[in-house]
mmCIF file of C-alpha atoms in Angstrom:
data_model
loop_
_atom_site.group_PDB
_atom_site.id
_atom_site.type_symbol
_atom_site.label_atom_id
_atom_site.label_comp_id
_atom_site.label_asym_id
_atom_site.label_seq_id
_atom_site.Cartn_x
_atom_site.Cartn_y
_atom_site.Cartn_z
ATOM 1 C CA LYS A 1129 40.355 48.800 88.585
ATOM 2 C CA ALA A 1130 41.160 46.160 90.573
ATOM 3 C CA GLY A 1131 44.999 44.934 90.459
ATOM 4 C CA VAL A 1132 46.065 41.428 90.115
ATOM 5 C CA THR A 1133 44.473 38.990 93.433
ATOM 6 C CA GLN A 1134 46.547 36.106 94.723
ATOM 7 C CA THR A 1135 44.764 33.941 97.545
ATOM 8 C CA PRO A 1136 45.844 33.166 99.790
ATOM 9 C CA ARG A 1137 48.080 35.492 100.981
ATOM 10 C CA TYR A 1138 49.855 33.139 103.852
ATOM 11 C CA LEU A 1139 49.713 29.531 103.713
ATOM 12 C CA ILE A 1140 51.496 26.935 105.906
ATOM 13 C CA LYS A 1141 51.553 23.427 104.791
ATOM 14 C CA THR A 1142 53.273 20.157 105.966
ATOM 15 C CA ARG A 1143 56.152 18.669 103.675
ATOM 16 C CA GLY A 1144 54.636 16.115 101.303
ATOM 17 C CA GLN A 1145 51.319 17.786 101.048
ATOM 18 C CA GLN A 1146 50.335 19.616 98.006
ATOM 19 C CA VAL A 1147 49.240 23.259 97.871
ATOM 20 C CA THR A 1148 47.111 25.222 95.350
ATOM 21 C CA LEU A 1149 47.806 28.877 94.688
ATOM 22 C CA SER A 1150 45.234 31.277 92.205
ATOM 23 C CA CYS A 1151 45.936 34.521 90.983
ATOM 24 C CA SER A 1152 43.143 36.419 89.587
ATOM 25 C CA PRO A 1153 44.702 39.060 86.549
ATOM 26 C CA ILE A 1154 43.542 42.906 85.733
ATOM 27 C CA SER A 1155 40.296 42.253 83.820
ATOM 28 C CA GLY A 1156 41.103 42.060 80.279
ATOM 29 C CA HIS A 1157 44.475 40.836 80.611
ATOM 30 C CA ARG A 1158 45.099 37.630 79.054
ATOM 31 C CA SER A 1159 48.910 36.768 79.910
ATOM 32 C CA VAL A 1160 49.907 35.252 83.459
ATOM 33 C CA SER A 1161 53.205 34.398 84.633
ATOM 34 C CA TRP A 1162 54.348 33.047 87.738
ATOM 35 C CA TYR A 1163 57.277 33.543 89.740
ATOM 36 C CA GLN A 1164 59.131 32.167 92.617
ATOM 37 C CA GLN A 1165 61.113 34.615 95.082
ATOM 38 C CA THR A 1166 63.361 33.214 97.891
ATOM 39 C CA PRO A 1167 66.285 34.986 99.795
ATOM 40 C CA GLY A 1168 68.888 32.602 98.203
ATOM 41 C CA GLN A 1169 67.889 32.515 94.679
ATOM 42 C CA GLY A 1170 65.643 35.407 93.623
ATOM 43 C CA LEU A 1171 63.045 35.915 91.637
ATOM 44 C CA GLN A 1172 62.672 32.718 89.170
ATOM 45 C CA PHE A 1173 60.496 32.559 86.658
ATOM 46 C CA LEU A 1174 57.999 29.648 86.922
ATOM 47 C CA PHE A 1175 55.632 29.740 84.233
ATOM 48 C CA GLU A 1176 53.716 31.921 81.538
ATOM 49 C CA TYR A 1177 49.929 31.379 80.199
ATOM 50 C CA PHE A 1178 48.471 32.933 77.303
ATOM 51 C CA SER A 1179 44.663 32.173 76.221
ATOM 52 C CA GLU A 1180 45.091 28.866 78.237
ATOM 53 C CA THR A 1181 48.063 27.726 76.608
ATOM 54 C CA GLN A 1182 51.388 27.423 78.604
ATOM 55 C CA ARG A 1183 53.817 29.524 76.458
ATOM 56 C CA ASN A 1184 56.822 29.089 78.643
ATOM 57 C CA LYS A 1185 58.243 27.157 81.655
ATOM 58 C CA GLY A 1186 61.298 27.541 83.668
ATOM 59 C CA ASN A 1187 63.499 25.483 85.049
ATOM 60 C CA PHE A 1188 61.503 23.699 87.880
ATOM 61 C CA PRO A 1189 60.552 19.926 88.422
ATOM 62 C CA GLY A 1190 57.376 18.772 87.608
ATOM 63 C CA ARG A 1191 56.119 19.090 90.959
ATOM 64 C CA PHE A 1192 55.451 22.563 89.838
ATOM 65 C CA SER A 1193 52.442 23.073 87.576
ATOM 66 C CA GLY A 1194 49.838 25.556 86.925
ATOM 67 C CA ARG A 1195 46.801 26.002 84.071
ATOM 68 C CA GLN A 1196 44.832 29.285 83.233
ATOM 69 C CA PHE A 1197 41.146 29.189 82.920
ATOM 70 C CA SER A 1198 38.846 30.559 80.179
ATOM 71 C CA ASN A 1199 38.287 33.951 82.043
ATOM 72 C CA SER A 1200 42.114 34.383 82.337
ATOM 73 C CA ARG A 1201 42.356 33.242 86.176
ATOM 74 C CA SER A 1202 45.296 30.840 86.929
ATOM 75 C CA GLU A 1203 46.550 28.264 89.545
ATOM 76 C CA MET A 1204 49.395 27.009 90.092
ATOM 77 C CA ASN A 1205 50.242 23.786 91.933
ATOM 78 C CA VAL A 1206 52.879 22.058 94.144
ATOM 79 C CA SER A 1207 52.520 18.559 94.901
ATOM 80 C CA THR A 1208 54.986 16.824 97.413
ATOM 81 C CA LEU A 1209 56.255 19.802 98.901
ATOM 82 C CA GLU A 1210 59.605 20.128 100.433
ATOM 83 C CA LEU A 1211 60.853 22.858 102.740
ATOM 84 C CA GLY A 1212 62.827 24.340 99.934
ATOM 85 C CA ASP A 1213 59.666 25.226 98.274
ATOM 86 C CA SER A 1214 59.072 27.744 101.117
ATOM 87 C CA ALA A 1215 58.919 31.221 98.957
ATOM 88 C CA LEU A 1216 56.688 34.187 98.562
ATOM 89 C CA TYR A 1217 55.220 33.100 94.912
ATOM 90 C CA LEU A 1218 53.837 36.127 92.721
ATOM 91 C CA CYS A 1219 51.576 36.475 89.478
ATOM 92 C CA ALA A 1220 52.094 38.702 86.995
ATOM 93 C CA SER A 1221 49.279 39.961 84.499
ATOM 94 C CA SER A 1222 49.628 41.592 81.132
ATOM 95 C CA LEU A 1223 47.384 42.790 78.709
ATOM 96 C CA ALA A 1224 49.145 40.699 75.885
ATOM 97 C CA ALA A 1225 51.383 38.373 74.750
ATOM 98 C CA ALA A 1226 53.721 41.353 74.043
ATOM 99 C CA PRO A 1227 55.992 42.914 77.118
ATOM 100 C CA ARG A 1228 55.596 46.636 75.479
ATOM 101 C CA HIS A 1229 52.251 46.555 77.810
ATOM 102 C CA GLY A 1230 53.791 45.768 81.079
ATOM 103 C CA TYR A 1231 53.711 43.376 83.639
ATOM 104 C CA THR A 1232 51.361 44.186 86.915
ATOM 105 C CA PHE A 1233 52.296 42.001 89.728
ATOM 106 C CA GLY A 1234 49.904 40.757 92.543
ATOM 107 C CA SER A 1235 51.135 40.850 96.326
ATOM 108 C CA GLY A 1236 51.681 37.639 96.524
ATOM 109 C CA THR A 1237 51.515 34.300 98.228
ATOM 110 C CA ARG A 1238 53.660 33.552 101.177
ATOM 111 C CA LEU A 1239 53.819 29.933 101.452
ATOM 112 C CA THR A 1240 55.766 28.204 104.420
ATOM 113 C CA VAL A 1241 56.486 24.453 104.214
ATOM 114 C CA VAL A 1242 56.993 22.685 107.876
ATOM 115 C CA ALA B 825 70.630 33.200 77.662
ATOM 116 C CA GLN B 826 69.445 36.805 78.964
ATOM 117 C CA SER B 827 70.966 37.785 82.144
ATOM 118 C CA VAL B 828 70.744 40.764 84.470
ATOM 119 C CA ALA B 829 73.253 42.246 87.173
ATOM 120 C CA GLN B 830 72.543 43.986 90.303
ATOM 121 C CA PRO B 831 76.409 44.791 91.535
ATOM 122 C CA GLU B 832 75.336 46.653 94.896
ATOM 123 C CA ASP B 833 73.397 44.276 97.297
ATOM 124 C CA GLN B 834 72.718 47.378 99.382
ATOM 125 C CA VAL B 835 72.941 51.196 98.520
ATOM 126 C CA ASN B 836 73.029 53.601 101.375
ATOM 127 C CA VAL B 837 71.987 57.908 100.760
ATOM 128 C CA ALA B 838 71.209 60.522 102.992
ATOM 129 C CA GLU B 839 67.715 62.093 102.242
ATOM 130 C CA GLY B 840 67.823 64.688 100.023
ATOM 131 C CA ASN B 841 71.089 63.267 98.050
ATOM 132 C CA PRO B 842 70.856 61.522 94.754
ATOM 133 C CA LEU B 843 70.170 57.816 94.510
ATOM 134 C CA THR B 844 71.579 55.504 92.013
ATOM 135 C CA VAL B 845 70.930 51.971 91.455
ATOM 136 C CA LYS B 846 73.286 49.865 89.149
ATOM 137 C CA CYS B 847 72.016 47.598 86.272
ATOM 138 C CA THR B 848 73.849 45.813 83.685
ATOM 139 C CA TYR B 849 72.163 43.346 81.117
ATOM 140 C CA SER B 850 72.864 40.616 79.027
ATOM 141 C CA VAL B 851 70.783 39.389 76.103
ATOM 142 C CA SER B 852 70.969 38.469 72.505
ATOM 143 C CA GLY B 853 69.115 41.068 70.315
ATOM 144 C CA ASN B 854 67.357 44.121 71.402
ATOM 145 C CA PRO B 855 66.311 44.074 75.457
ATOM 146 C CA TYR B 856 63.089 45.192 77.103
ATOM 147 C CA LEU B 857 64.178 46.510 80.152
ATOM 148 C CA PHE B 858 61.962 47.130 83.579
ATOM 149 C CA TRP B 859 62.755 48.318 87.055
ATOM 150 C CA TYR B 860 60.336 47.438 90.045
ATOM 151 C CA VAL B 861 60.485 48.582 93.578
ATOM 152 C CA GLN B 862 59.365 46.161 96.265
ATOM 153 C CA TYR B 863 58.195 47.146 100.026
ATOM 154 C CA PRO B 864 58.086 44.225 102.876
ATOM 155 C CA ASN B 865 55.605 42.084 102.410
ATOM 156 C CA ARG B 866 54.240 43.208 99.308
ATOM 157 C CA GLY B 867 54.421 42.084 95.595
ATOM 158 C CA LEU B 868 56.516 44.251 93.021
ATOM 159 C CA GLN B 869 55.782 47.538 91.754
ATOM 160 C CA PHE B 870 56.537 49.263 88.311
ATOM 161 C CA LEU B 871 58.805 51.882 88.356
ATOM 162 C CA LEU B 872 59.519 52.493 84.553
ATOM 163 C CA LYS B 873 60.464 50.714 81.471
ATOM 164 C CA TYR B 874 62.311 51.222 78.198
ATOM 165 C CA ILE B 875 61.225 49.653 75.241
ATOM 166 C CA THR B 876 62.384 52.182 72.545
ATOM 167 C CA GLY B 877 63.102 55.506 71.533
ATOM 168 C CA ASP B 878 64.627 58.208 74.056
ATOM 169 C CA ASN B 879 67.129 56.574 76.288
ATOM 170 C CA LEU B 880 66.341 58.530 78.937
ATOM 171 C CA VAL B 881 63.045 57.331 80.611
ATOM 172 C CA LYS B 882 61.101 58.680 83.473
ATOM 173 C CA GLY B 883 58.839 57.049 85.504
ATOM 174 C CA SER B 884 56.940 56.576 88.832
ATOM 175 C CA TYR B 885 57.868 58.959 92.257
ATOM 176 C CA GLY B 886 60.432 60.421 90.393
ATOM 177 C CA PHE B 887 62.373 57.757 89.447
ATOM 178 C CA GLU B 888 64.282 57.977 85.991
ATOM 179 C CA ALA B 889 66.650 55.775 84.309
ATOM 180 C CA GLU B 890 69.072 56.130 81.283
ATOM 181 C CA PHE B 891 69.320 52.973 78.778
ATOM 182 C CA ASN B 892 73.254 52.856 77.672
ATOM 183 C CA LYS B 893 73.369 50.411 74.573
ATOM 184 C CA SER B 894 77.185 50.688 74.490
ATOM 185 C CA GLN B 895 77.751 50.016 78.253
ATOM 186 C CA THR B 896 74.645 47.542 78.440
ATOM 187 C CA SER B 897 73.118 49.403 81.434
ATOM 188 C CA PHE B 898 70.001 50.967 82.816
ATOM 189 C CA HIS B 899 70.673 52.703 86.108
ATOM 190 C CA LEU B 900 67.662 53.864 87.869
ATOM 191 C CA LYS B 901 68.158 57.455 89.309
ATOM 192 C CA LYS B 902 66.153 59.664 91.626
ATOM 193 C CA PRO B 903 67.615 63.102 91.847
ATOM 194 C CA SER B 904 66.518 63.951 95.837
ATOM 195 C CA ALA B 905 66.089 60.487 97.922
ATOM 196 C CA LEU B 906 63.334 60.434 100.230
ATOM 197 C CA VAL B 907 63.347 58.053 103.417
ATOM 198 C CA SER B 908 60.221 56.208 102.035
ATOM 199 C CA ASP B 909 62.272 55.378 99.085
ATOM 200 C CA SER B 910 63.612 53.065 101.283
ATOM 201 C CA ALA B 911 62.934 49.619 99.459
ATOM 202 C CA LEU B 912 64.130 46.646 97.604
ATOM 203 C CA TYR B 913 64.810 47.324 93.828
ATOM 204 C CA PHE B 914 65.139 45.104 90.883
ATOM 205 C CA CYS B 915 66.269 45.407 87.420
ATOM 206 C CA ALA B 916 64.564 43.174 84.699
ATOM 207 C CA VAL B 917 64.894 42.216 81.062
ATOM 208 C CA ARG B 918 63.207 40.604 78.520
ATOM 209 C CA VAL B 919 64.168 40.321 74.816
ATOM 210 C CA LEU B 920 62.637 42.129 72.254
ATOM 211 C CA ALA B 921 60.523 40.156 69.593
ATOM 212 C CA ALA B 922 61.841 36.854 71.142
ATOM 213 C CA LYS B 923 58.129 34.991 70.802
ATOM 214 C CA ALA B 924 59.769 31.476 71.721
ATOM 215 C CA ALA B 925 60.510 32.863 74.890
ATOM 216 C CA GLY B 926 57.129 34.074 75.573
ATOM 217 C CA ASN B 927 56.497 36.569 78.365
ATOM 218 C CA LYS B 928 59.116 35.623 80.797
ATOM 219 C CA LEU B 929 61.454 38.427 82.612
ATOM 220 C CA THR B 930 64.508 37.921 84.236
ATOM 221 C CA PHE B 931 65.409 39.664 87.237
ATOM 222 C CA GLY B 932 68.726 40.905 88.562
ATOM 223 C CA GLY B 933 69.186 39.806 92.299
ATOM 224 C CA GLY B 934 67.797 42.821 93.936
ATOM 225 C CA THR B 935 69.389 46.204 95.324
ATOM 226 C CA ARG B 936 68.577 47.170 99.060
ATOM 227 C CA VAL B 937 68.263 51.240 99.043
ATOM 228 C CA LEU B 938 68.569 52.390 102.458
ATOM 229 C CA VAL B 939 67.461 56.426 102.747
ATOM 230 C CA LYS B 940 68.615 57.826 106.223
ATOM 231 C CA PRO B 941 67.371 60.768 107.702
#
């Protein structure tokens, strides 16, 4: 079966712009989580969606937002981009809310803010 | 709050030698523990998980990990390392049955493994 698909793979944006990243989970998976990976801060949790509802949110400013659609696909949006937003953004999907089902990660979107 | 520590930034090992990557955790409650590996410019690839039961967990590519509740550790091991095992390894934890916490994973800082021929 197809894995977690994140688009685009690479993105270059200018400070002040906004960006939307997309994640298509594995078919049948209803939970989608987003993580930011940077060399300085490591892997940090952004938010999690389950059945179109945000269940948990990490410690990020309001410029970071997300949503999940009825087909479980998810998008995250970052407005008013800052240089520090440059990172690898990873999406993870799981079958249900219970973590016993494990998490499958996508290859990520590499965002560079210039 | 939950946290994960990977005390070694880098582990160097010769090919064919045993490989150990250390992980300790701190949670309130029973933990779910995971190991992931990341190759350059790629996402995280699942290796193994501990949910409950046998403390020795066997995973992909010959890796295994031992859950030690008293030492709050979950070290990753491989009896004979390969050059292709060179990558970045992450330990992660979330708390069992903490529904309010959702599906959040807390990651360690990562350990770079370099296996030399």
